[in-house]
Amino acid sequence: MSFFRTFFTSASRLRLADWRAWAMLLLLPAITFGVARLLPAEEVSAPVQVGVVLPETGGGEFWRRLEARGGLVVVFHKADYEKAERLVAAGRWDCALVLPEDFEDRLTAGELEGLFTLLIGPGSVVYPMVRETVTACVSERVSPAMAGDYLLQSGILDETGLKEARPRLDQVLLERDRVLVSMETTDGHPLDPLALADSGVSSLLSGLTAVMLSIWALFTAMDLGRWLDSPFARRLAPLRGRLSLLLPRLAAALLPALCAGALALLAVECPLAAVLALVPYLLFWGAAAMALALWSPAWNALPALIPFVPALGLLLSPTLLDLSTLFPALAPAVRWNPVTLYLRACGGSWGDGLLLAAAGAAVLALLRLSGRNGQSKPSN
């Protein structure tokens, strides 16, 4: 333990004198804070904006029903066709709904095929939900007439009975009689739509922090590999073992990374779980850095591979977009990506955090076992 403490203290002093450690400590929080501030406020916290083009006459009842369904997730705006088309094309509105001029006549006649026109742009994402909302509003309007026609055609009621039952067909169910959909987390807590929107931003910043820390770990592997190849380390390795030499230097390199990551996440008000999940995440990458440093061809190849790490880390994780939903063949790569496991741990899935820690511990155990086997081999 005294050997580890002595080497750790010496390596930490060298780190404190290295400008790269200070750059990491200050740059990572600055980047995440800058990204959080560069995100447009309306994109972060505001609901999705949807335009509605009403006919010159009619459509008022439909608009009232549609507007009542707006709220924290989607907000509907009245507009003329030119304004709706312009704002959708500019990306200010997600999509726009266009009603025909003979909307009321077609609704009364039950001609529902092609009743609406939906304007979407390249960045439109919620228009399927808008279609569902519109369908619900139309169903409310036409369901009494449809129910009356069915009662007549099936012989359940005659014209006189239908007139008496008409108030009941037009009656709106009370809240307790409706089929309601509520969202909750896996642990049974209610899910607030605004919290869901904020979690998307938190996931983006947490994923960005995780990718940058993985790059730091790979650079650490290069530094450890070079140091292990130095004359001093070569003379000392037969006495203490290469793993014992690298562990204190690795700990001294990861401690600033842990502090930088924690500061970065706290600066943008990410959940505490994201900060705690850095421990198993860095344990995994520390073990990976150790394995790479012990294999000379691996750490020598890292300068050519590191430029691809940010792209792979962002694309093969749900930081920006879950590509496995578009390309199912990528599902295993996305699911077991260390960044994905970290993000899932940030969301409360501590089993994924434990999996990262277990993987890191297993790598260290294998390295220690292989080091002992190497030392026990008789020399020629």
mmCIF file of C-alpha atoms in Angstrom:
data_model
loop_
_atom_site.group_PDB
_atom_site.id
_atom_site.type_symbol
_atom_site.label_atom_id
_atom_site.label_comp_id
_atom_site.label_asym_id
_atom_site.label_seq_id
_atom_site.Cartn_x
_atom_site.Cartn_y
_atom_site.Cartn_z
ATOM 1 C CA MET A 1 0.000 0.000 0.000
ATOM 2 C CA SER A 2 2.889 2.384 0.740
ATOM 3 C CA PHE A 3 4.278 1.713 -2.751
ATOM 4 C CA PHE A 4 0.914 2.558 -4.313
ATOM 5 C CA ARG A 5 0.551 5.707 -2.187
ATOM 6 C CA THR A 6 4.066 6.878 -3.014
ATOM 7 C CA PHE A 7 3.667 6.322 -6.736
ATOM 8 C CA PHE A 8 0.162 7.819 -6.712
ATOM 9 C CA THR A 9 1.396 10.950 -4.968
ATOM 10 C CA SER A 10 4.302 11.302 -7.376
ATOM 11 C CA ALA A 11 2.080 10.783 -10.431
ATOM 12 C CA SER A 12 -0.510 13.236 -9.079
ATOM 13 C CA ARG A 13 2.149 15.918 -8.649
ATOM 14 C CA LEU A 14 3.231 15.378 -12.243
ATOM 15 C CA ARG A 15 -0.388 15.651 -13.342
ATOM 16 C CA LEU A 16 -0.829 18.891 -11.466
ATOM 17 C CA ALA A 17 2.193 20.285 -13.271
ATOM 18 C CA ASP A 18 0.828 19.127 -16.652
ATOM 19 C CA TRP A 19 -1.219 21.741 -18.523
ATOM 20 C CA ARG A 20 -3.304 18.994 -20.168
ATOM 21 C CA ALA A 21 -4.785 17.950 -16.829
ATOM 22 C CA TRP A 22 -5.822 21.534 -16.092
ATOM 23 C CA ALA A 23 -7.166 21.939 -19.621
ATOM 24 C CA MET A 24 -9.287 18.821 -19.129
ATOM 25 C CA LEU A 25 -10.479 19.993 -15.730
ATOM 26 C CA LEU A 26 -11.640 23.344 -17.132
ATOM 27 C CA LEU A 27 -12.471 22.561 -20.744
ATOM 28 C CA LEU A 28 -14.999 19.784 -20.204
ATOM 29 C CA PRO A 29 -17.283 21.828 -17.891
ATOM 30 C CA ALA A 30 -16.917 24.805 -20.244
ATOM 31 C CA ILE A 31 -17.954 22.706 -23.269
ATOM 32 C CA THR A 32 -21.024 21.171 -21.621
ATOM 33 C CA PHE A 33 -22.041 24.535 -20.173
ATOM 34 C CA GLY A 34 -21.611 26.146 -23.588
ATOM 35 C CA VAL A 35 -23.638 23.441 -25.345
ATOM 36 C CA ALA A 36 -26.419 23.826 -22.781
ATOM 37 C CA ARG A 37 -26.509 27.577 -23.349
ATOM 38 C CA LEU A 38 -26.310 27.311 -27.137
ATOM 39 C CA LEU A 39 -29.419 25.104 -27.254
ATOM 40 C CA PRO A 40 -32.342 27.441 -28.075
ATOM 41 C CA ALA A 41 -34.509 27.940 -25.024
ATOM 42 C CA GLU A 42 -37.696 27.319 -26.948
ATOM 43 C CA GLU A 43 -36.307 24.018 -28.250
ATOM 44 C CA VAL A 44 -35.369 22.880 -24.752
ATOM 45 C CA SER A 45 -38.437 23.679 -22.693
ATOM 46 C CA ALA A 46 -41.253 24.782 -25.004
ATOM 47 C CA PRO A 47 -43.854 22.362 -26.359
ATOM 48 C CA VAL A 48 -43.887 21.363 -30.001
ATOM 49 C CA GLN A 49 -45.530 24.019 -32.174
ATOM 50 C CA VAL A 50 -48.174 22.904 -34.698
ATOM 51 C CA GLY A 51 -50.083 25.166 -37.080
ATOM 52 C CA VAL A 52 -53.766 24.795 -37.993
ATOM 53 C CA VAL A 53 -55.293 26.345 -41.134
ATOM 54 C CA LEU A 54 -59.059 26.640 -40.635
ATOM 55 C CA PRO A 55 -61.627 27.266 -43.399
ATOM 56 C CA GLU A 56 -63.175 30.705 -43.731
ATOM 57 C CA THR A 57 -66.484 29.363 -42.452
ATOM 58 C CA GLY A 58 -66.916 26.501 -40.026
ATOM 59 C CA GLY A 59 -64.338 24.489 -38.133
ATOM 60 C CA GLY A 60 -64.884 26.351 -34.870
ATOM 61 C CA GLU A 61 -66.089 23.330 -32.912
ATOM 62 C CA PHE A 62 -63.234 21.222 -34.242
ATOM 63 C CA TRP A 63 -60.735 23.942 -33.275
ATOM 64 C CA ARG A 64 -62.069 24.097 -29.719
ATOM 65 C CA ARG A 65 -61.679 20.362 -29.320
ATOM 66 C CA LEU A 66 -58.181 20.433 -30.827
ATOM 67 C CA GLU A 67 -57.061 23.398 -28.712
ATOM 68 C CA ALA A 68 -58.290 21.639 -25.555
ATOM 69 C CA ARG A 69 -55.870 18.810 -26.304
ATOM 70 C CA GLY A 70 -52.892 21.150 -26.498
ATOM 71 C CA GLY A 71 -50.734 21.726 -23.488
ATOM 72 C CA LEU A 72 -47.304 20.786 -22.192
ATOM 73 C CA VAL A 73 -46.325 18.615 -25.138
ATOM 74 C CA VAL A 74 -48.007 20.157 -28.211
ATOM 75 C CA VAL A 75 -49.435 23.644 -28.777
ATOM 76 C CA PHE A 76 -51.716 24.400 -31.740
ATOM 77 C CA HIS A 77 -51.735 27.790 -33.487
ATOM 78 C CA LYS A 78 -54.257 29.281 -35.924
ATOM 79 C CA ALA A 79 -52.646 30.536 -39.115
ATOM 80 C CA ASP A 80 -53.283 31.087 -42.786
ATOM 81 C CA TYR A 81 -51.839 28.702 -45.350
ATOM 82 C CA GLU A 82 -48.873 30.877 -46.382
ATOM 83 C CA LYS A 83 -47.738 31.458 -42.784
ATOM 84 C CA ALA A 84 -48.102 27.790 -41.889
ATOM 85 C CA GLU A 85 -46.160 26.677 -44.950
ATOM 86 C CA ARG A 86 -43.386 29.209 -44.257
ATOM 87 C CA LEU A 87 -42.955 28.342 -40.578
ATOM 88 C CA VAL A 88 -42.961 24.595 -41.219
ATOM 89 C CA ALA A 89 -40.359 25.018 -43.966
ATOM 90 C CA ALA A 90 -38.231 27.141 -41.617
ATOM 91 C CA GLY A 91 -38.457 24.513 -38.860
ATOM 92 C CA ARG A 92 -40.197 26.860 -36.404
ATOM 93 C CA TRP A 93 -43.292 24.654 -36.459
ATOM 94 C CA ASP A 94 -43.078 20.885 -36.530
ATOM 95 C CA CYS A 95 -46.021 20.513 -38.926
ATOM 96 C CA ALA A 96 -49.287 22.163 -39.940
ATOM 97 C CA LEU A 97 -52.833 20.859 -40.374
ATOM 98 C CA VAL A 98 -54.920 22.218 -43.274
ATOM 99 C CA LEU A 99 -58.718 21.882 -43.241
ATOM 100 C CA PRO A 100 -60.697 22.061 -46.523
ATOM 101 C CA GLU A 101 -63.201 24.859 -47.133
ATOM 102 C CA ASP A 102 -66.106 22.383 -47.164
ATOM 103 C CA PHE A 103 -64.961 20.809 -43.899
ATOM 104 C CA GLU A 104 -68.314 21.014 -42.103
ATOM 105 C CA ASP A 105 -70.272 19.680 -45.086
ATOM 106 C CA ARG A 106 -67.959 16.714 -45.529
ATOM 107 C CA LEU A 107 -67.997 16.031 -41.806
ATOM 108 C CA THR A 108 -71.798 16.044 -41.740
ATOM 109 C CA ALA A 109 -71.944 13.750 -44.765
ATOM 110 C CA GLY A 110 -69.427 11.371 -43.187
ATOM 111 C CA GLU A 111 -66.906 11.842 -46.011
ATOM 112 C CA LEU A 112 -63.785 11.418 -43.908
ATOM 113 C CA GLU A 113 -61.408 10.072 -46.560
ATOM 114 C CA GLY A 114 -58.696 12.668 -47.300
ATOM 115 C CA LEU A 115 -60.369 15.180 -45.008
ATOM 116 C CA PHE A 116 -57.114 16.826 -43.897
ATOM 117 C CA THR A 117 -53.838 17.892 -45.453
ATOM 118 C CA LEU A 118 -50.740 17.676 -43.258
ATOM 119 C CA LEU A 119 -47.746 19.881 -44.062
ATOM 120 C CA ILE A 120 -44.460 18.457 -42.801
ATOM 121 C CA GLY A 121 -40.823 19.453 -43.213
ATOM 122 C CA PRO A 122 -37.499 17.597 -43.143
ATOM 123 C CA GLY A 123 -37.298 17.942 -39.365
ATOM 124 C CA SER A 124 -40.896 16.997 -38.547
ATOM 125 C CA VAL A 125 -41.092 14.277 -35.911
ATOM 126 C CA VAL A 126 -44.421 14.523 -34.041
ATOM 127 C CA TYR A 127 -46.834 14.520 -36.968
ATOM 128 C CA PRO A 128 -47.922 10.917 -36.214
ATOM 129 C CA MET A 129 -49.083 12.096 -32.790
ATOM 130 C CA VAL A 130 -50.848 15.064 -34.424
ATOM 131 C CA ARG A 131 -52.684 12.643 -36.705
ATOM 132 C CA GLU A 132 -53.834 10.660 -33.681
ATOM 133 C CA THR A 133 -55.045 13.826 -31.958
ATOM 134 C CA VAL A 134 -56.952 14.951 -35.059
ATOM 135 C CA THR A 135 -58.526 11.515 -35.366
ATOM 136 C CA ALA A 136 -59.717 11.728 -31.765
ATOM 137 C CA CYS A 137 -61.301 15.142 -32.357
ATOM 138 C CA VAL A 138 -63.048 13.961 -35.515
ATOM 139 C CA SER A 139 -64.258 10.825 -33.740
ATOM 140 C CA GLU A 140 -65.861 12.971 -31.064
ATOM 141 C CA ARG A 141 -67.725 14.910 -33.744
ATOM 142 C CA VAL A 142 -68.961 11.985 -35.813
ATOM 143 C CA SER A 143 -69.394 9.276 -33.174
ATOM 144 C CA PRO A 144 -72.968 10.315 -32.140
ATOM 145 C CA ALA A 145 -74.162 10.160 -35.744
ATOM 146 C CA MET A 146 -72.356 6.885 -36.375
ATOM 147 C CA ALA A 147 -73.838 5.365 -33.215
ATOM 148 C CA GLY A 148 -77.323 6.530 -34.224
ATOM 149 C CA ASP A 149 -76.985 5.007 -37.699
ATOM 150 C CA TYR A 150 -75.858 1.732 -36.211
ATOM 151 C CA LEU A 151 -78.779 1.623 -33.754
ATOM 152 C CA LEU A 152 -81.223 2.230 -36.591
ATOM 153 C CA GLN A 153 -79.693 -0.220 -39.066
ATOM 154 C CA SER A 154 -79.366 -2.993 -36.494
ATOM 155 C CA GLY A 155 -82.992 -2.564 -35.396
ATOM 156 C CA ILE A 156 -82.128 -1.835 -31.803
ATOM 157 C CA LEU A 157 -84.024 1.483 -31.957
ATOM 158 C CA ASP A 158 -86.536 3.087 -34.256
ATOM 159 C CA GLU A 159 -86.739 6.766 -35.160
ATOM 160 C CA THR A 160 -88.757 7.590 -32.038
ATOM 161 C CA GLY A 161 -86.395 5.694 -29.773
ATOM 162 C CA LEU A 162 -83.408 7.335 -31.438
ATOM 163 C CA LYS A 163 -84.795 10.807 -30.728
ATOM 164 C CA GLU A 164 -85.200 9.880 -27.081
ATOM 165 C CA ALA A 165 -81.682 8.414 -26.949
ATOM 166 C CA ARG A 166 -80.049 11.323 -28.781
ATOM 167 C CA PRO A 167 -79.145 13.269 -25.584
ATOM 168 C CA ARG A 168 -77.336 10.202 -24.262
ATOM 169 C CA LEU A 169 -75.434 9.790 -27.547
ATOM 170 C CA ASP A 170 -74.291 13.418 -27.394
ATOM 171 C CA GLN A 171 -73.383 13.175 -23.729
ATOM 172 C CA VAL A 172 -69.708 13.505 -22.832
ATOM 173 C CA LEU A 173 -68.470 10.898 -20.403
ATOM 174 C CA LEU A 174 -67.320 12.026 -17.008
ATOM 175 C CA GLU A 175 -63.653 11.837 -16.143
ATOM 176 C CA ARG A 176 -64.137 8.697 -14.054
ATOM 177 C CA ASP A 177 -65.859 6.890 -16.927
ATOM 178 C CA ARG A 178 -63.202 7.536 -19.560
ATOM 179 C CA VAL A 179 -60.318 5.351 -20.603
ATOM 180 C CA LEU A 180 -57.325 7.473 -19.615
ATOM 181 C CA VAL A 181 -53.658 6.967 -20.421
ATOM 182 C CA SER A 182 -51.100 7.928 -17.797
ATOM 183 C CA MET A 183 -47.324 7.710 -17.978
ATOM 184 C CA GLU A 184 -45.119 6.512 -15.165
ATOM 185 C CA THR A 185 -41.559 5.361 -14.660
ATOM 186 C CA THR A 186 -40.557 1.739 -14.082
ATOM 187 C CA ASP A 187 -40.499 2.347 -10.333
ATOM 188 C CA GLY A 188 -44.119 3.542 -10.330
ATOM 189 C CA HIS A 189 -43.620 7.324 -10.119
ATOM 190 C CA PRO A 190 -45.711 9.574 -12.406
ATOM 191 C CA LEU A 191 -43.876 10.878 -15.464
ATOM 192 C CA ASP A 192 -44.182 14.603 -16.107
ATOM 193 C CA PRO A 193 -43.976 15.576 -19.825
ATOM 194 C CA LEU A 194 -41.760 18.542 -18.948
ATOM 195 C CA ALA A 195 -39.451 16.244 -17.014
ATOM 196 C CA LEU A 196 -39.389 13.988 -20.064
ATOM 197 C CA ALA A 197 -38.303 16.914 -22.250
ATOM 198 C CA ASP A 198 -35.637 17.934 -19.739
ATOM 199 C CA SER A 199 -34.345 14.367 -19.608
ATOM 200 C CA GLY A 200 -33.616 14.556 -23.350
ATOM 201 C CA VAL A 201 -31.330 17.538 -22.820
ATOM 202 C CA SER A 202 -29.742 15.872 -19.786
ATOM 203 C CA SER A 203 -29.128 12.729 -21.837
ATOM 204 C CA LEU A 204 -27.466 14.769 -24.582
ATOM 205 C CA LEU A 205 -25.099 16.522 -22.167
ATOM 206 C CA SER A 206 -24.387 13.343 -20.191
ATOM 207 C CA GLY A 207 -23.631 11.428 -23.383
ATOM 208 C CA LEU A 208 -21.338 14.201 -24.616
ATOM 209 C CA THR A 209 -19.473 14.132 -21.285
ATOM 210 C CA ALA A 210 -19.151 10.342 -21.439
ATOM 211 C CA VAL A 211 -17.701 10.438 -24.960
ATOM 212 C CA MET A 212 -15.105 13.039 -23.977
ATOM 213 C CA LEU A 213 -14.098 11.023 -20.910
ATOM 214 C CA SER A 214 -13.610 7.945 -23.074
ATOM 215 C CA ILE A 215 -11.238 9.969 -25.274
ATOM 216 C CA TRP A 216 -9.336 11.046 -22.147
ATOM 217 C CA ALA A 217 -9.035 7.394 -21.095
ATOM 218 C CA LEU A 218 -7.600 6.443 -24.501
ATOM 219 C CA PHE A 219 -5.026 9.229 -24.316
ATOM 220 C CA THR A 220 -4.201 7.975 -20.830
ATOM 221 C CA ALA A 221 -3.580 4.512 -22.299
ATOM 222 C CA MET A 222 -1.094 6.059 -24.731
ATOM 223 C CA ASP A 223 0.702 7.883 -21.903
ATOM 224 C CA LEU A 224 0.858 4.746 -19.785
ATOM 225 C CA GLY A 225 2.156 2.698 -22.698
ATOM 226 C CA ARG A 226 4.942 5.195 -23.430
ATOM 227 C CA TRP A 227 5.902 5.389 -19.752
ATOM 228 C CA LEU A 228 5.933 1.609 -19.455
ATOM 229 C CA ASP A 229 8.348 1.519 -22.386
ATOM 230 C CA SER A 230 10.751 3.928 -20.658
ATOM 231 C CA PRO A 231 14.092 2.680 -19.242
ATOM 232 C CA PHE A 232 13.021 3.426 -15.646
ATOM 233 C CA ALA A 233 9.826 1.369 -15.953
ATOM 234 C CA ARG A 234 11.654 -1.481 -17.690
ATOM 235 C CA ARG A 235 14.146 -1.739 -14.821
ATOM 236 C CA LEU A 236 11.447 -1.631 -12.170
ATOM 237 C CA ALA A 237 8.877 -3.935 -13.852
ATOM 238 C CA PRO A 238 10.634 -7.237 -12.963
ATOM 239 C CA LEU A 239 10.627 -6.207 -9.286
ATOM 240 C CA ARG A 240 7.060 -4.942 -8.855
ATOM 241 C CA GLY A 241 5.191 -6.150 -11.934
ATOM 242 C CA ARG A 242 3.863 -3.975 -14.740
ATOM 243 C CA LEU A 243 0.313 -3.928 -13.380
ATOM 244 C CA SER A 244 1.442 -2.637 -9.984
ATOM 245 C CA LEU A 245 3.429 0.095 -11.718
ATOM 246 C CA LEU A 246 0.519 1.255 -13.865
ATOM 247 C CA LEU A 247 -2.284 1.232 -11.278
ATOM 248 C CA PRO A 248 -1.169 4.336 -9.295
ATOM 249 C CA ARG A 249 -0.448 6.280 -12.486
ATOM 250 C CA LEU A 250 -3.834 5.260 -13.869
ATOM 251 C CA ALA A 251 -5.581 6.394 -10.686
ATOM 252 C CA ALA A 252 -3.751 9.721 -10.819
ATOM 253 C CA ALA A 253 -4.911 10.179 -14.436
ATOM 254 C CA LEU A 254 -8.553 9.244 -13.840
ATOM 255 C CA LEU A 255 -9.044 11.364 -10.733
ATOM 256 C CA PRO A 256 -8.936 14.659 -12.707
ATOM 257 C CA ALA A 257 -11.253 13.083 -15.286
ATOM 258 C CA LEU A 258 -13.744 12.192 -12.551
ATOM 259 C CA CYS A 259 -13.590 15.715 -11.123
ATOM 260 C CA ALA A 260 -13.952 17.284 -14.587
ATOM 261 C CA GLY A 261 -16.914 15.081 -15.452
ATOM 262 C CA ALA A 262 -18.649 15.794 -12.156
ATOM 263 C CA LEU A 263 -18.110 19.540 -12.562
ATOM 264 C CA ALA A 264 -19.366 19.386 -16.143
ATOM 265 C CA LEU A 265 -22.590 17.617 -15.175
ATOM 266 C CA LEU A 266 -23.218 19.729 -12.091
ATOM 267 C CA ALA A 267 -22.638 22.909 -14.111
ATOM 268 C CA VAL A 268 -25.577 22.059 -16.374
ATOM 269 C CA GLU A 269 -27.749 20.773 -13.501
ATOM 270 C CA CYS A 270 -27.789 17.138 -14.573
ATOM 271 C CA PRO A 271 -29.240 14.640 -12.078
ATOM 272 C CA LEU A 272 -27.037 13.347 -9.295
ATOM 273 C CA ALA A 273 -27.389 9.854 -10.761
ATOM 274 C CA ALA A 274 -25.408 10.996 -13.813
ATOM 275 C CA VAL A 275 -22.547 12.093 -11.550
ATOM 276 C CA LEU A 276 -22.576 8.861 -9.521
ATOM 277 C CA ALA A 277 -22.642 6.766 -12.709
ATOM 278 C CA LEU A 278 -19.269 8.249 -13.672
ATOM 279 C CA VAL A 279 -17.585 5.962 -11.124
ATOM 280 C CA PRO A 280 -18.407 2.616 -12.809
ATOM 281 C CA TYR A 281 -18.009 4.209 -16.236
ATOM 282 C CA LEU A 282 -14.471 5.389 -15.489
ATOM 283 C CA LEU A 283 -13.679 2.082 -13.803
ATOM 284 C CA PHE A 284 -14.516 0.342 -17.064
ATOM 285 C CA TRP A 285 -12.468 2.738 -19.187
ATOM 286 C CA GLY A 286 -9.609 2.644 -16.685
ATOM 287 C CA ALA A 287 -9.424 -1.130 -17.046
ATOM 288 C CA ALA A 288 -9.593 -0.771 -20.834
ATOM 289 C CA ALA A 289 -6.778 1.799 -20.751
ATOM 290 C CA MET A 290 -4.701 -0.550 -18.619
ATOM 291 C CA ALA A 291 -5.193 -3.424 -21.075
ATOM 292 C CA LEU A 292 -4.293 -1.212 -24.042
ATOM 293 C CA ALA A 293 -1.203 0.154 -22.293
ATOM 294 C CA LEU A 294 0.095 -3.357 -21.630
ATOM 295 C CA TRP A 295 -0.140 -4.277 -25.322
ATOM 296 C CA SER A 296 2.272 -2.210 -27.372
ATOM 297 C CA PRO A 297 0.567 -2.631 -30.801
ATOM 298 C CA ALA A 298 -2.736 -1.450 -29.310
ATOM 299 C CA TRP A 299 -1.612 1.834 -27.786
ATOM 300 C CA ASN A 300 0.591 2.562 -30.801
ATOM 301 C CA ALA A 301 -2.488 2.292 -33.022
ATOM 302 C CA LEU A 302 -4.600 4.632 -30.868
ATOM 303 C CA PRO A 303 -3.529 7.912 -32.584
ATOM 304 C CA ALA A 304 -5.116 6.650 -35.800
ATOM 305 C CA LEU A 305 -8.247 5.321 -34.057
ATOM 306 C CA ILE A 306 -9.070 8.099 -31.575
ATOM 307 C CA PRO A 307 -10.525 10.495 -34.234
ATOM 308 C CA PHE A 308 -13.281 7.928 -34.876
ATOM 309 C CA VAL A 309 -14.219 7.552 -31.210
ATOM 310 C CA PRO A 310 -16.470 10.663 -30.946
ATOM 311 C CA ALA A 311 -18.481 9.707 -34.033
ATOM 312 C CA LEU A 312 -18.897 6.091 -32.932
ATOM 313 C CA GLY A 313 -19.705 7.096 -29.365
ATOM 314 C CA LEU A 314 -22.462 9.481 -30.472
ATOM 315 C CA LEU A 315 -23.897 7.378 -33.316
ATOM 316 C CA LEU A 316 -23.848 4.006 -31.546
ATOM 317 C CA SER A 317 -25.600 5.328 -28.440
ATOM 318 C CA PRO A 318 -28.938 7.083 -27.838
ATOM 319 C CA THR A 319 -27.180 10.381 -27.120
ATOM 320 C CA LEU A 320 -28.493 12.041 -30.298
ATOM 321 C CA LEU A 321 -30.626 9.348 -31.919
ATOM 322 C CA ASP A 322 -31.153 5.657 -31.324
ATOM 323 C CA LEU A 323 -30.109 4.247 -34.695
ATOM 324 C CA SER A 324 -31.262 0.770 -33.696
ATOM 325 C CA THR A 325 -34.855 1.919 -34.285
ATOM 326 C CA LEU A 326 -33.965 2.638 -37.913
ATOM 327 C CA PHE A 327 -31.417 -0.151 -38.410
ATOM 328 C CA PRO A 328 -32.314 -3.132 -36.183
ATOM 329 C CA ALA A 329 -29.038 -4.839 -37.065
ATOM 330 C CA LEU A 330 -27.250 -2.200 -34.966
ATOM 331 C CA ALA A 331 -29.301 -3.019 -31.840
ATOM 332 C CA PRO A 332 -26.591 -5.167 -30.125
ATOM 333 C CA ALA A 333 -23.881 -2.569 -30.803
ATOM 334 C CA VAL A 334 -26.065 0.224 -29.454
ATOM 335 C CA ARG A 335 -27.327 -1.731 -26.455
ATOM 336 C CA TRP A 336 -23.889 -2.789 -25.186
ATOM 337 C CA ASN A 337 -22.028 0.392 -26.031
ATOM 338 C CA PRO A 338 -20.386 1.703 -22.826
ATOM 339 C CA VAL A 339 -21.943 5.130 -23.451
ATOM 340 C CA THR A 340 -25.388 3.511 -23.683
ATOM 341 C CA LEU A 341 -24.808 1.612 -20.454
ATOM 342 C CA TYR A 342 -23.740 4.846 -18.783
ATOM 343 C CA LEU A 343 -26.844 6.696 -20.035
ATOM 344 C CA ARG A 344 -29.071 3.884 -18.810
ATOM 345 C CA ALA A 345 -27.371 4.062 -15.420
ATOM 346 C CA CYS A 346 -28.049 7.824 -15.425
ATOM 347 C CA GLY A 347 -31.720 7.002 -15.942
ATOM 348 C CA GLY A 348 -31.833 4.802 -12.857
ATOM 349 C CA SER A 349 -30.916 1.422 -14.365
ATOM 350 C CA TRP A 350 -28.144 0.690 -11.897
ATOM 351 C CA GLY A 351 -27.845 -2.823 -13.239
ATOM 352 C CA ASP A 352 -26.129 -1.339 -16.283
ATOM 353 C CA GLY A 353 -23.820 0.656 -14.025
ATOM 354 C CA LEU A 354 -22.933 -2.505 -12.127
ATOM 355 C CA LEU A 355 -22.334 -4.226 -15.454
ATOM 356 C CA LEU A 356 -19.768 -1.551 -16.363
ATOM 357 C CA ALA A 357 -18.078 -1.921 -12.989
ATOM 358 C CA ALA A 358 -18.092 -5.717 -13.255
ATOM 359 C CA ALA A 359 -16.607 -5.597 -16.754
ATOM 360 C CA GLY A 360 -13.837 -3.286 -15.560
ATOM 361 C CA ALA A 361 -13.121 -5.446 -12.533
ATOM 362 C CA ALA A 362 -13.058 -8.576 -14.703
ATOM 363 C CA VAL A 363 -10.522 -6.994 -17.071
ATOM 364 C CA LEU A 364 -8.291 -6.009 -14.152
ATOM 365 C CA ALA A 365 -8.570 -9.506 -12.677
ATOM 366 C CA LEU A 366 -7.617 -11.086 -15.998
ATOM 367 C CA LEU A 367 -4.665 -8.739 -16.357
ATOM 368 C CA ARG A 368 -3.489 -9.567 -12.853
ATOM 369 C CA LEU A 369 -3.893 -13.298 -13.480
ATOM 370 C CA SER A 370 -2.011 -13.131 -16.763
ATOM 371 C CA GLY A 371 0.721 -11.091 -15.086
ATOM 372 C CA ARG A 372 1.163 -13.737 -12.384
ATOM 373 C CA ASN A 373 1.271 -16.503 -14.981
ATOM 374 C CA GLY A 374 3.874 -14.562 -16.916
ATOM 375 C CA GLN A 375 6.031 -14.114 -13.833
ATOM 376 C CA SER A 376 5.760 -17.796 -12.885
ATOM 377 C CA LYS A 377 7.168 -18.984 -16.207
ATOM 378 C CA PRO A 378 10.723 -20.263 -15.836
ATOM 379 C CA SER A 379 13.367 -18.264 -17.628
ATOM 380 C CA ASN A 380 15.597 -19.920 -20.218
#
